[in-house]
């Protein structure tokens, strides 16, 4: 298992570098976040041994157990899944980056929790560009309102936008969504939001991260291509 994870990470890093190279980007401008959901600490430790630093989880409870079990590791934890307001405090003390801010209400809870606990997590606003009622993420208009509010927050630090596009078999079919997230970022910067607060575009997963990088992703969230197939989604 350890050898497979090491090899998979090398392959993914090479593919990241090639995708960046195709569009004249520095591969170092793309952060690889290893999504370890459903996998145990053995998998996390194997990835750490192979040089991986950033890890992402989509459920707070599952993540907290791993964060505690891995307290000896120098890793950065990212929350990439939906967050309920009543777990804002737990999230703020446990994650360096929260990718899934999708309502003003959640942002307010995070801000209060950050002030109370003295933590200053980076936050990304998750945008729903497909108007999928079943999916999380704020529709673009609401996302703009969240960005404007987060930009003037005192404790949480706005860092960018996140996208979880609909699944499309052909990775190129997702390209328009990636391009639209980047365009939304550019529009917000043109409208006066400081670009440093929108420097991150978290987009791209195992089957489409290269396309996402070509379209400007600065964080790719890769699970299956590193750890193998999951037994539950
Ligand atoms: C599970 C998950 C990923 C990783 O998906 P893979 O297809 O396994 O790479 C990325 N982002 C989010 C939000 C996830 O929940």
JSON list of C-alpha atoms and ligand atoms in Angstrom, two decimals:
[
{"chain": "A", "resi": 1, "resn": "UNK", "atom": "CA", "xyz": [0.00, 0.00, 0.00]},
{"chain": "A", "resi": 2, "resn": "UNK", "atom": "CA", "xyz": [2.81, 2.38, 0.95]},
{"chain": "A", "resi": 3, "resn": "UNK", "atom": "CA", "xyz": [4.67, 1.80, -2.32]},
{"chain": "A", "resi": 4, "resn": "UNK", "atom": "CA", "xyz": [1.49, 2.24, -4.36]},
{"chain": "A", "resi": 5, "resn": "UNK", "atom": "CA", "xyz": [0.69, 5.56, -2.69]},
{"chain": "A", "resi": 6, "resn": "UNK", "atom": "CA", "xyz": [4.24, 6.78, -3.29]},
{"chain": "A", "resi": 7, "resn": "UNK", "atom": "CA", "xyz": [4.05, 5.83, -6.97]},
{"chain": "A", "resi": 8, "resn": "UNK", "atom": "CA", "xyz": [0.59, 7.35, -7.37]},
{"chain": "A", "resi": 9, "resn": "UNK", "atom": "CA", "xyz": [1.76, 10.61, -5.84]},
{"chain": "A", "resi": 10, "resn": "UNK", "atom": "CA", "xyz": [4.73, 10.72, -8.21]},
{"chain": "A", "resi": 11, "resn": "UNK", "atom": "CA", "xyz": [2.44, 10.13, -11.18]},
{"chain": "A", "resi": 12, "resn": "UNK", "atom": "CA", "xyz": [-0.03, 12.81, -10.05]},
{"chain": "A", "resi": 13, "resn": "UNK", "atom": "CA", "xyz": [2.76, 15.34, -9.44]},
{"chain": "A", "resi": 14, "resn": "UNK", "atom": "CA", "xyz": [4.20, 14.64, -12.89]},
{"chain": "A", "resi": 15, "resn": "UNK", "atom": "CA", "xyz": [0.78, 15.11, -14.49]},
{"chain": "A", "resi": 16, "resn": "UNK", "atom": "CA", "xyz": [0.34, 18.38, -12.56]},
{"chain": "A", "resi": 17, "resn": "UNK", "atom": "CA", "xyz": [3.71, 19.62, -13.82]},
{"chain": "A", "resi": 18, "resn": "UNK", "atom": "CA", "xyz": [2.90, 18.69, -17.42]},
{"chain": "A", "resi": 19, "resn": "UNK", "atom": "CA", "xyz": [-0.53, 20.34, -17.30]},
{"chain": "A", "resi": 20, "resn": "UNK", "atom": "CA", "xyz": [1.00, 23.50, -15.83]},
{"chain": "A", "resi": 21, "resn": "UNK", "atom": "CA", "xyz": [3.75, 23.43, -18.45]},
{"chain": "A", "resi": 22, "resn": "UNK", "atom": "CA", "xyz": [1.22, 23.23, -21.30]},
{"chain": "A", "resi": 23, "resn": "UNK", "atom": "CA", "xyz": [-0.20, 26.62, -20.33]},
{"chain": "A", "resi": 24, "resn": "UNK", "atom": "CA", "xyz": [3.07, 28.23, -19.24]},
{"chain": "A", "resi": 25, "resn": "UNK", "atom": "CA", "xyz": [2.36, 28.04, -15.51]},
{"chain": "A", "resi": 26, "resn": "UNK", "atom": "CA", "xyz": [4.85, 27.30, -12.76]},
{"chain": "A", "resi": 27, "resn": "UNK", "atom": "CA", "xyz": [3.96, 23.85, -11.32]},
{"chain": "A", "resi": 28, "resn": "UNK", "atom": "CA", "xyz": [4.69, 25.29, -7.87]},
{"chain": "A", "resi": 29, "resn": "UNK", "atom": "CA", "xyz": [1.62, 27.51, -8.32]},
{"chain": "A", "resi": 30, "resn": "UNK", "atom": "CA", "xyz": [-0.59, 24.42, -8.00]},
{"chain": "A", "resi": 31, "resn": "UNK", "atom": "CA", "xyz": [-1.10, 22.93, -4.54]},
{"chain": "A", "resi": 32, "resn": "UNK", "atom": "CA", "xyz": [-1.97, 19.23, -4.43]},
{"chain": "A", "resi": 33, "resn": "UNK", "atom": "CA", "xyz": [-4.50, 18.41, -1.72]},
{"chain": "A", "resi": 34, "resn": "UNK", "atom": "CA", "xyz": [-4.71, 14.68, -1.03]},
{"chain": "A", "resi": 35, "resn": "UNK", "atom": "CA", "xyz": [-8.33, 13.82, -0.23]},
{"chain": "A", "resi": 36, "resn": "UNK", "atom": "CA", "xyz": [-8.10, 11.11, 2.40]},
{"chain": "A", "resi": 37, "resn": "UNK", "atom": "CA", "xyz": [-11.82, 10.71, 3.19]},
{"chain": "A", "resi": 38, "resn": "UNK", "atom": "CA", "xyz": [-12.83, 7.10, 4.00]},
{"chain": "A", "resi": 39, "resn": "UNK", "atom": "CA", "xyz": [-9.15, 6.07, 4.26]},
{"chain": "A", "resi": 40, "resn": "UNK", "atom": "CA", "xyz": [-7.39, 5.51, 7.56]},
{"chain": "A", "resi": 41, "resn": "UNK", "atom": "CA", "xyz": [-4.29, 7.02, 9.08]},
{"chain": "A", "resi": 42, "resn": "UNK", "atom": "CA", "xyz": [-2.11, 4.33, 7.52]},
{"chain": "A", "resi": 43, "resn": "UNK", "atom": "CA", "xyz": [-2.88, 5.86, 4.15]},
{"chain": "A", "resi": 44, "resn": "UNK", "atom": "CA", "xyz": [-2.29, 9.39, 5.43]},
{"chain": "A", "resi": 45, "resn": "UNK", "atom": "CA", "xyz": [1.04, 8.44, 6.98]},
{"chain": "A", "resi": 46, "resn": "UNK", "atom": "CA", "xyz": [2.13, 6.68, 3.78]},
{"chain": "A", "resi": 47, "resn": "UNK", "atom": "CA", "xyz": [1.41, 9.84, 1.81]},
{"chain": "A", "resi": 48, "resn": "UNK", "atom": "CA", "xyz": [3.25, 11.99, 4.37]},
{"chain": "A", "resi": 49, "resn": "UNK", "atom": "CA", "xyz": [6.25, 9.66, 4.07]},
{"chain": "A", "resi": 50, "resn": "UNK", "atom": "CA", "xyz": [6.15, 10.34, 0.32]},
{"chain": "A", "resi": 51, "resn": "UNK", "atom": "CA", "xyz": [6.30, 14.09, 0.91]},
{"chain": "A", "resi": 52, "resn": "UNK", "atom": "CA", "xyz": [2.60, 15.02, 0.88]},
{"chain": "A", "resi": 53, "resn": "UNK", "atom": "CA", "xyz": [1.71, 17.96, 3.14]},
{"chain": "A", "resi": 54, "resn": "UNK", "atom": "CA", "xyz": [-1.87, 19.02, 2.35]},
{"chain": "A", "resi": 55, "resn": "UNK", "atom": "CA", "xyz": [-4.79, 16.71, 3.15]},
{"chain": "A", "resi": 56, "resn": "UNK", "atom": "CA", "xyz": [-8.51, 17.22, 2.65]},
{"chain": "A", "resi": 57, "resn": "UNK", "atom": "CA", "xyz": [-11.56, 15.68, 4.29]},
{"chain": "A", "resi": 58, "resn": "UNK", "atom": "CA", "xyz": [-15.24, 16.14, 3.58]},
{"chain": "A", "resi": 59, "resn": "UNK", "atom": "CA", "xyz": [-16.82, 15.21, 6.91]},
{"chain": "A", "resi": 60, "resn": "UNK", "atom": "CA", "xyz": [-15.96, 17.10, 10.08]},
{"chain": "A", "resi": 61, "resn": "UNK", "atom": "CA", "xyz": [-16.40, 14.19, 12.47]},
{"chain": "A", "resi": 62, "resn": "UNK", "atom": "CA", "xyz": [-14.25, 11.78, 10.46]},
{"chain": "A", "resi": 63, "resn": "UNK", "atom": "CA", "xyz": [-11.63, 14.47, 9.97]},
{"chain": "A", "resi": 64, "resn": "UNK", "atom": "CA", "xyz": [-11.39, 15.33, 13.67]},
{"chain": "A", "resi": 65, "resn": "UNK", "atom": "CA", "xyz": [-10.47, 11.74, 14.51]},
{"chain": "A", "resi": 66, "resn": "UNK", "atom": "CA", "xyz": [-7.68, 11.75, 11.93]},
{"chain": "A", "resi": 67, "resn": "UNK", "atom": "CA", "xyz": [-6.41, 15.19, 12.92]},
{"chain": "A", "resi": 68, "resn": "UNK", "atom": "CA", "xyz": [-6.15, 14.00, 16.50]},
{"chain": "A", "resi": 69, "resn": "UNK", "atom": "CA", "xyz": [-4.53, 10.70, 15.52]},
{"chain": "A", "resi": 70, "resn": "UNK", "atom": "CA", "xyz": [-2.07, 12.58, 13.32]},
{"chain": "A", "resi": 71, "resn": "UNK", "atom": "CA", "xyz": [-1.22, 15.31, 15.81]},
{"chain": "A", "resi": 72, "resn": "UNK", "atom": "CA", "xyz": [2.46, 14.33, 15.51]},
{"chain": "A", "resi": 73, "resn": "UNK", "atom": "CA", "xyz": [2.46, 15.01, 11.75]},
{"chain": "A", "resi": 74, "resn": "UNK", "atom": "CA", "xyz": [3.39, 18.31, 10.11]},
{"chain": "A", "resi": 75, "resn": "UNK", "atom": "CA", "xyz": [0.39, 18.40, 7.80]},
{"chain": "A", "resi": 76, "resn": "UNK", "atom": "CA", "xyz": [-2.15, 21.02, 6.76]},
{"chain": "A", "resi": 77, "resn": "UNK", "atom": "CA", "xyz": [-5.81, 19.98, 6.94]},
{"chain": "A", "resi": 78, "resn": "UNK", "atom": "CA", "xyz": [-8.43, 21.26, 4.53]},
{"chain": "A", "resi": 79, "resn": "UNK", "atom": "CA", "xyz": [-12.20, 20.89, 4.87]},
{"chain": "A", "resi": 80, "resn": "UNK", "atom": "CA", "xyz": [-13.64, 20.37, 1.39]},
{"chain": "A", "resi": 81, "resn": "UNK", "atom": "CA", "xyz": [-17.14, 19.06, 2.22]},
{"chain": "A", "resi": 82, "resn": "UNK", "atom": "CA", "xyz": [-20.33, 20.75, 3.33]},
{"chain": "A", "resi": 83, "resn": "UNK", "atom": "CA", "xyz": [-20.18, 22.39, 6.75]},
{"chain": "A", "resi": 84, "resn": "UNK", "atom": "CA", "xyz": [-23.17, 22.94, 9.01]},
{"chain": "A", "resi": 85, "resn": "UNK", "atom": "CA", "xyz": [-23.20, 26.17, 10.97]},
{"chain": "A", "resi": 86, "resn": "UNK", "atom": "CA", "xyz": [-23.35, 24.30, 14.29]},
{"chain": "A", "resi": 87, "resn": "UNK", "atom": "CA", "xyz": [-19.96, 22.76, 13.51]},
{"chain": "A", "resi": 88, "resn": "UNK", "atom": "CA", "xyz": [-18.30, 26.07, 12.67]},
{"chain": "A", "resi": 89, "resn": "UNK", "atom": "CA", "xyz": [-16.35, 26.20, 15.92]},
{"chain": "A", "resi": 90, "resn": "UNK", "atom": "CA", "xyz": [-14.96, 22.68, 15.50]},
{"chain": "A", "resi": 91, "resn": "UNK", "atom": "CA", "xyz": [-14.01, 23.46, 11.91]},
{"chain": "A", "resi": 92, "resn": "UNK", "atom": "CA", "xyz": [-12.28, 26.72, 12.79]},
{"chain": "A", "resi": 93, "resn": "UNK", "atom": "CA", "xyz": [-10.01, 25.15, 15.39]},
{"chain": "A", "resi": 94, "resn": "UNK", "atom": "CA", "xyz": [-9.17, 22.10, 13.29]},
{"chain": "A", "resi": 95, "resn": "UNK", "atom": "CA", "xyz": [-8.74, 23.18, 9.67]},
{"chain": "A", "resi": 96, "resn": "UNK", "atom": "CA", "xyz": [-6.27, 25.64, 8.18]},
{"chain": "A", "resi": 97, "resn": "UNK", "atom": "CA", "xyz": [-8.41, 26.05, 5.07]},
{"chain": "A", "resi": 98, "resn": "UNK", "atom": "CA", "xyz": [-12.19, 25.74, 4.75]},
{"chain": "A", "resi": 99, "resn": "UNK", "atom": "CA", "xyz": [-13.17, 25.34, 1.07]},
{"chain": "A", "resi": 100, "resn": "UNK", "atom": "CA", "xyz": [-16.93, 25.08, 1.47]},
{"chain": "A", "resi": 101, "resn": "UNK", "atom": "CA", "xyz": [-18.34, 28.41, 2.64]},
{"chain": "A", "resi": 102, "resn": "UNK", "atom": "CA", "xyz": [-21.67, 28.54, 0.82]},
{"chain": "A", "resi": 103, "resn": "UNK", "atom": "CA", "xyz": [-23.90, 30.91, 2.79]},
{"chain": "A", "resi": 104, "resn": "UNK", "atom": "CA", "xyz": [-23.73, 34.23, 4.61]},
{"chain": "A", "resi": 105, "resn": "UNK", "atom": "CA", "xyz": [-25.06, 32.48, 7.68]},
{"chain": "A", "resi": 106, "resn": "UNK", "atom": "CA", "xyz": [-22.20, 29.99, 7.69]},
{"chain": "A", "resi": 107, "resn": "UNK", "atom": "CA", "xyz": [-19.69, 32.79, 7.13]},
{"chain": "A", "resi": 108, "resn": "UNK", "atom": "CA", "xyz": [-21.10, 34.64, 10.17]},
{"chain": "A", "resi": 109, "resn": "UNK", "atom": "CA", "xyz": [-20.79, 31.54, 12.34]},
{"chain": "A", "resi": 110, "resn": "UNK", "atom": "CA", "xyz": [-17.21, 30.98, 11.16]},
{"chain": "A", "resi": 111, "resn": "UNK", "atom": "CA", "xyz": [-16.30, 34.61, 11.80]},
{"chain": "A", "resi": 112, "resn": "UNK", "atom": "CA", "xyz": [-17.72, 34.50, 15.33]},
{"chain": "A", "resi": 113, "resn": "UNK", "atom": "CA", "xyz": [-15.97, 31.19, 16.05]},
{"chain": "A", "resi": 114, "resn": "UNK", "atom": "CA", "xyz": [-12.70, 32.56, 14.69]},
{"chain": "A", "resi": 115, "resn": "UNK", "atom": "CA", "xyz": [-12.94, 35.69, 16.85]},
{"chain": "A", "resi": 116, "resn": "UNK", "atom": "CA", "xyz": [-13.81, 33.62, 19.95]},
{"chain": "A", "resi": 117, "resn": "UNK", "atom": "CA", "xyz": [-11.03, 31.08, 19.46]},
{"chain": "A", "resi": 118, "resn": "UNK", "atom": "CA", "xyz": [-8.34, 33.37, 18.08]},
{"chain": "A", "resi": 119, "resn": "UNK", "atom": "CA", "xyz": [-7.98, 31.20, 14.95]},
{"chain": "A", "resi": 120, "resn": "UNK", "atom": "CA", "xyz": [-7.62, 32.71, 11.52]},
{"chain": "A", "resi": 121, "resn": "UNK", "atom": "CA", "xyz": [-8.54, 30.07, 8.95]},
{"chain": "A", "resi": 122, "resn": "UNK", "atom": "CA", "xyz": [-8.38, 30.72, 5.22]},
{"chain": "A", "resi": 123, "resn": "UNK", "atom": "CA", "xyz": [-11.82, 30.39, 3.66]},
{"chain": "A", "resi": 124, "resn": "UNK", "atom": "CA", "xyz": [-12.95, 29.79, 0.11]},
{"chain": "A", "resi": 125, "resn": "UNK", "atom": "CA", "xyz": [-16.42, 30.50, -1.20]},
{"chain": "A", "resi": 126, "resn": "UNK", "atom": "CA", "xyz": [-17.95, 27.45, -2.85]},
{"chain": "A", "resi": 127, "resn": "UNK", "atom": "CA", "xyz": [-19.82, 28.42, -6.00]},
{"chain": "A", "resi": 128, "resn": "UNK", "atom": "CA", "xyz": [-22.56, 26.38, -7.65]},
{"chain": "A", "resi": 129, "resn": "UNK", "atom": "CA", "xyz": [-22.32, 27.16, -11.36]},
{"chain": "A", "resi": 130, "resn": "UNK", "atom": "CA", "xyz": [-24.68, 24.43, -12.50]},
{"chain": "A", "resi": 131, "resn": "UNK", "atom": "CA", "xyz": [-27.76, 25.44, -10.49]},
{"chain": "A", "resi": 132, "resn": "UNK", "atom": "CA", "xyz": [-27.92, 21.97, -9.04]},
{"chain": "A", "resi": 133, "resn": "UNK", "atom": "CA", "xyz": [-30.49, 22.05, -6.29]},
{"chain": "A", "resi": 134, "resn": "UNK", "atom": "CA", "xyz": [-29.13, 18.83, -4.80]},
{"chain": "A", "resi": 135, "resn": "UNK", "atom": "CA", "xyz": [-25.57, 20.08, -4.57]},
{"chain": "A", "resi": 136, "resn": "UNK", "atom": "CA", "xyz": [-23.99, 22.44, -2.09]},
{"chain": "A", "resi": 137, "resn": "UNK", "atom": "CA", "xyz": [-22.46, 25.72, -3.11]},
{"chain": "A", "resi": 138, "resn": "UNK", "atom": "CA", "xyz": [-23.89, 29.21, -3.46]},
{"chain": "A", "resi": 139, "resn": "UNK", "atom": "CA", "xyz": [-25.37, 30.40, -6.76]},
{"chain": "A", "resi": 140, "resn": "UNK", "atom": "CA", "xyz": [-23.13, 33.08, -8.31]},
{"chain": "A", "resi": 141, "resn": "UNK", "atom": "CA", "xyz": [-25.16, 36.09, -7.05]},
{"chain": "A", "resi": 142, "resn": "UNK", "atom": "CA", "xyz": [-25.10, 34.82, -3.48]},
{"chain": "A", "resi": 143, "resn": "UNK", "atom": "CA", "xyz": [-21.44, 33.87, -3.83]},
{"chain": "A", "resi": 144, "resn": "UNK", "atom": "CA", "xyz": [-20.65, 37.47, -4.72]},
{"chain": "A", "resi": 145, "resn": "UNK", "atom": "CA", "xyz": [-22.42, 38.65, -1.56]},
{"chain": "A", "resi": 146, "resn": "UNK", "atom": "CA", "xyz": [-20.45, 36.14, 0.53]},
{"chain": "A", "resi": 147, "resn": "UNK", "atom": "CA", "xyz": [-17.17, 37.25, -1.07]},
{"chain": "A", "resi": 148, "resn": "UNK", "atom": "CA", "xyz": [-17.94, 40.90, -0.32]},
{"chain": "A", "resi": 149, "resn": "UNK", "atom": "CA", "xyz": [-18.72, 40.13, 3.28]},
{"chain": "A", "resi": 150, "resn": "UNK", "atom": "CA", "xyz": [-15.74, 37.80, 3.75]},
{"chain": "A", "resi": 151, "resn": "UNK", "atom": "CA", "xyz": [-13.42, 40.38, 2.20]},
{"chain": "A", "resi": 152, "resn": "UNK", "atom": "CA", "xyz": [-14.05, 42.68, 5.16]},
{"chain": "A", "resi": 153, "resn": "UNK", "atom": "CA", "xyz": [-14.12, 39.98, 7.84]},
{"chain": "A", "resi": 154, "resn": "UNK", "atom": "CA", "xyz": [-11.83, 40.57, 10.79]},
{"chain": "A", "resi": 155, "resn": "UNK", "atom": "CA", "xyz": [-10.92, 36.99, 11.68]},
{"chain": "A", "resi": 156, "resn": "UNK", "atom": "CA", "xyz": [-11.49, 34.58, 8.79]},
{"chain": "A", "resi": 157, "resn": "UNK", "atom": "CA", "xyz": [-9.27, 35.28, 5.82]},
{"chain": "A", "resi": 158, "resn": "UNK", "atom": "CA", "xyz": [-10.83, 35.13, 2.38]},
{"chain": "A", "resi": 159, "resn": "UNK", "atom": "CA", "xyz": [-8.47, 33.29, 0.01]},
{"chain": "A", "resi": 160, "resn": "UNK", "atom": "CA", "xyz": [-10.51, 32.42, -3.08]},
{"chain": "A", "resi": 161, "resn": "UNK", "atom": "CA", "xyz": [-13.24, 30.36, -4.72]},
{"chain": "A", "resi": 162, "resn": "UNK", "atom": "CA", "xyz": [-14.05, 26.65, -4.86]},
{"chain": "A", "resi": 163, "resn": "UNK", "atom": "CA", "xyz": [-15.96, 24.62, -7.40]},
{"chain": "A", "resi": 164, "resn": "UNK", "atom": "CA", "xyz": [-17.43, 21.12, -7.35]},
{"chain": "A", "resi": 165, "resn": "UNK", "atom": "CA", "xyz": [-18.79, 20.82, -10.90]},
{"chain": "A", "resi": 166, "resn": "UNK", "atom": "CA", "xyz": [-21.30, 18.23, -12.08]},
{"chain": "A", "resi": 167, "resn": "UNK", "atom": "CA", "xyz": [-19.73, 14.93, -13.07]},
{"chain": "A", "resi": 168, "resn": "UNK", "atom": "CA", "xyz": [-19.12, 14.70, -16.79]},
{"chain": "A", "resi": 169, "resn": "UNK", "atom": "CA", "xyz": [-17.53, 11.61, -18.29]},
{"chain": "A", "resi": 170, "resn": "UNK", "atom": "CA", "xyz": [-15.25, 13.55, -20.62]},
{"chain": "A", "resi": 171, "resn": "UNK", "atom": "CA", "xyz": [-12.99, 15.84, -18.52]},
{"chain": "A", "resi": 172, "resn": "UNK", "atom": "CA", "xyz": [-13.07, 18.39, -21.34]},
{"chain": "A", "resi": 173, "resn": "UNK", "atom": "CA", "xyz": [-16.81, 18.71, -20.77]},
{"chain": "A", "resi": 174, "resn": "UNK", "atom": "CA", "xyz": [-16.07, 20.29, -17.38]},
{"chain": "A", "resi": 175, "resn": "UNK", "atom": "CA", "xyz": [-13.74, 22.88, -18.88]},
{"chain": "A", "resi": 176, "resn": "UNK", "atom": "CA", "xyz": [-16.45, 25.55, -19.31]},
{"chain": "A", "resi": 177, "resn": "UNK", "atom": "CA", "xyz": [-17.24, 25.37, -15.58]},
{"chain": "A", "resi": 178, "resn": "UNK", "atom": "CA", "xyz": [-13.59, 25.83, -14.64]},
{"chain": "A", "resi": 179, "resn": "UNK", "atom": "CA", "xyz": [-13.33, 28.76, -17.05]},
{"chain": "A", "resi": 180, "resn": "UNK", "atom": "CA", "xyz": [-16.46, 30.32, -15.55]},
{"chain": "A", "resi": 181, "resn": "UNK", "atom": "CA", "xyz": [-15.11, 30.12, -12.01]},
{"chain": "A", "resi": 182, "resn": "UNK", "atom": "CA", "xyz": [-11.94, 31.88, -13.14]},
{"chain": "A", "resi": 183, "resn": "UNK", "atom": "CA", "xyz": [-14.04, 34.50, -14.98]},
{"chain": "A", "resi": 184, "resn": "UNK", "atom": "CA", "xyz": [-16.10, 35.08, -11.84]},
{"chain": "A", "resi": 185, "resn": "UNK", "atom": "CA", "xyz": [-12.88, 35.62, -9.89]},
{"chain": "A", "resi": 186, "resn": "UNK", "atom": "CA", "xyz": [-11.60, 38.04, -12.52]},
{"chain": "A", "resi": 187, "resn": "UNK", "atom": "CA", "xyz": [-14.91, 39.96, -12.50]},
{"chain": "A", "resi": 188, "resn": "UNK", "atom": "CA", "xyz": [-14.77, 40.28, -8.71]},
{"chain": "A", "resi": 189, "resn": "UNK", "atom": "CA", "xyz": [-11.21, 41.59, -8.88]},
{"chain": "A", "resi": 190, "resn": "UNK", "atom": "CA", "xyz": [-12.22, 44.07, -11.60]},
{"chain": "A", "resi": 191, "resn": "UNK", "atom": "CA", "xyz": [-15.05, 45.16, -9.31]},
{"chain": "A", "resi": 192, "resn": "UNK", "atom": "CA", "xyz": [-12.57, 46.00, -6.57]},
{"chain": "A", "resi": 193, "resn": "UNK", "atom": "CA", "xyz": [-12.06, 42.90, -4.41]},
{"chain": "A", "resi": 194, "resn": "UNK", "atom": "CA", "xyz": [-8.32, 42.74, -3.70]},
{"chain": "A", "resi": 195, "resn": "UNK", "atom": "CA", "xyz": [-6.76, 40.00, -5.83]},
{"chain": "A", "resi": 196, "resn": "UNK", "atom": "CA", "xyz": [-4.78, 38.69, -2.84]},
{"chain": "A", "resi": 197, "resn": "UNK", "atom": "CA", "xyz": [-8.12, 37.71, -1.30]},
{"chain": "A", "resi": 198, "resn": "UNK", "atom": "CA", "xyz": [-9.07, 35.74, -4.41]},
{"chain": "A", "resi": 199, "resn": "UNK", "atom": "CA", "xyz": [-5.72, 34.17, -5.23]},
{"chain": "A", "resi": 200, "resn": "UNK", "atom": "CA", "xyz": [-6.93, 30.57, -4.88]},
{"chain": "A", "resi": 201, "resn": "UNK", "atom": "CA", "xyz": [-9.11, 28.62, -7.30]},
{"chain": "A", "resi": 202, "resn": "UNK", "atom": "CA", "xyz": [-9.86, 25.22, -5.74]},
{"chain": "A", "resi": 203, "resn": "UNK", "atom": "CA", "xyz": [-11.05, 23.09, -8.66]},
{"chain": "A", "resi": 204, "resn": "UNK", "atom": "CA", "xyz": [-10.23, 19.76, -10.26]},
{"chain": "A", "resi": 205, "resn": "UNK", "atom": "CA", "xyz": [-10.43, 16.19, -8.92]},
{"chain": "A", "resi": 206, "resn": "UNK", "atom": "CA", "xyz": [-8.90, 12.87, -9.96]},
{"chain": "A", "resi": 207, "resn": "UNK", "atom": "CA", "xyz": [-10.51, 12.67, -13.36]},
{"chain": "A", "resi": 208, "resn": "UNK", "atom": "CA", "xyz": [-10.25, 16.32, -14.41]},
{"chain": "A", "resi": 209, "resn": "UNK", "atom": "CA", "xyz": [-7.43, 18.03, -12.49]},
{"chain": "A", "resi": 210, "resn": "UNK", "atom": "CA", "xyz": [-5.29, 18.56, -15.58]},
{"chain": "A", "resi": 211, "resn": "UNK", "atom": "CA", "xyz": [-8.09, 20.46, -17.34]},
{"chain": "A", "resi": 212, "resn": "UNK", "atom": "CA", "xyz": [-8.63, 22.48, -14.14]},
{"chain": "A", "resi": 213, "resn": "UNK", "atom": "CA", "xyz": [-4.94, 23.41, -14.04]},
{"chain": "A", "resi": 214, "resn": "UNK", "atom": "CA", "xyz": [-5.08, 24.50, -17.68]},
{"chain": "A", "resi": 215, "resn": "UNK", "atom": "CA", "xyz": [-7.96, 26.77, -16.65]},
{"chain": "A", "resi": 216, "resn": "UNK", "atom": "CA", "xyz": [-6.16, 28.28, -13.67]},
{"chain": "A", "resi": 217, "resn": "UNK", "atom": "CA", "xyz": [-6.64, 25.99, -10.66]},
{"chain": "A", "resi": 218, "resn": "UNK", "atom": "CA", "xyz": [-4.25, 26.77, -7.78]},
{"chain": "A", "resi": 219, "resn": "UNK", "atom": "CA", "xyz": [-5.54, 23.92, -5.59]},
{"chain": "A", "resi": 220, "resn": "UNK", "atom": "CA", "xyz": [-6.51, 20.50, -6.94]},
{"chain": "A", "resi": 221, "resn": "UNK", "atom": "CA", "xyz": [-8.33, 18.03, -4.69]},
{"chain": "A", "resi": 222, "resn": "UNK", "atom": "CA", "xyz": [-7.27, 14.51, -5.60]},
{"chain": "A", "resi": 223, "resn": "UNK", "atom": "CA", "xyz": [-8.38, 11.37, -3.79]},
{"chain": "A", "resi": 224, "resn": "UNK", "atom": "CA", "xyz": [-8.83, 8.30, -5.97]},
{"chain": "A", "resi": 225, "resn": "UNK", "atom": "CA", "xyz": [-5.74, 8.86, -8.11]},
{"chain": "A", "resi": 226, "resn": "UNK", "atom": "CA", "xyz": [-3.61, 8.81, -4.94]},
{"chain": "A", "resi": 227, "resn": "UNK", "atom": "CA", "xyz": [-5.33, 6.38, -2.56]},
{"chain": "A", "resi": 228, "resn": "UNK", "atom": "CA", "xyz": [-7.34, 4.19, -4.95]},
{"chain": "A", "resi": 229, "resn": "UNK", "atom": "CA", "xyz": [-11.08, 3.62, -5.21]},
{"chain": "A", "resi": 230, "resn": "UNK", "atom": "CA", "xyz": [-13.25, 4.25, -2.15]},
{"chain": "A", "resi": 231, "resn": "UNK", "atom": "CA", "xyz": [-15.73, 1.70, -0.86]},
{"chain": "A", "resi": 232, "resn": "UNK", "atom": "CA", "xyz": [-18.25, 4.45, -0.10]},
{"chain": "A", "resi": 233, "resn": "UNK", "atom": "CA", "xyz": [-18.66, 7.67, -2.05]},
{"chain": "B", "resi": 1, "resn": "LIG", "atom": "C1", "xyz": [-14.01, 13.28, -2.63]},
{"chain": "B", "resi": 1, "resn": "LIG", "atom": "C2", "xyz": [-13.77, 14.67, -3.07]},
{"chain": "B", "resi": 1, "resn": "LIG", "atom": "C3", "xyz": [-12.70, 14.99, -3.93]},
{"chain": "B", "resi": 1, "resn": "LIG", "atom": "C4", "xyz": [-11.75, 13.96, -4.52]},
{"chain": "B", "resi": 1, "resn": "LIG", "atom": "O1", "xyz": [-12.42, 13.16, -5.45]},
{"chain": "B", "resi": 1, "resn": "LIG", "atom": "P1", "xyz": [-11.59, 12.08, -6.34]},
{"chain": "B", "resi": 1, "resn": "LIG", "atom": "O2", "xyz": [-12.47, 11.88, -7.53]},
{"chain": "B", "resi": 1, "resn": "LIG", "atom": "O3", "xyz": [-11.48, 10.85, -5.51]},
{"chain": "B", "resi": 1, "resn": "LIG", "atom": "O4", "xyz": [-10.29, 12.67, -6.67]},
{"chain": "B", "resi": 1, "resn": "LIG", "atom": "C5", "xyz": [-12.52, 16.32, -4.26]},
{"chain": "B", "resi": 1, "resn": "LIG", "atom": "N1", "xyz": [-13.32, 17.29, -3.77]},
{"chain": "B", "resi": 1, "resn": "LIG", "atom": "C6", "xyz": [-14.34, 17.02, -2.94]},
{"chain": "B", "resi": 1, "resn": "LIG", "atom": "C7", "xyz": [-15.18, 18.15, -2.44]},
{"chain": "B", "resi": 1, "resn": "LIG", "atom": "C8", "xyz": [-14.60, 15.71, -2.55]},
{"chain": "B", "resi": 1, "resn": "LIG", "atom": "O5", "xyz": [-15.63, 15.46, -1.74]}
]
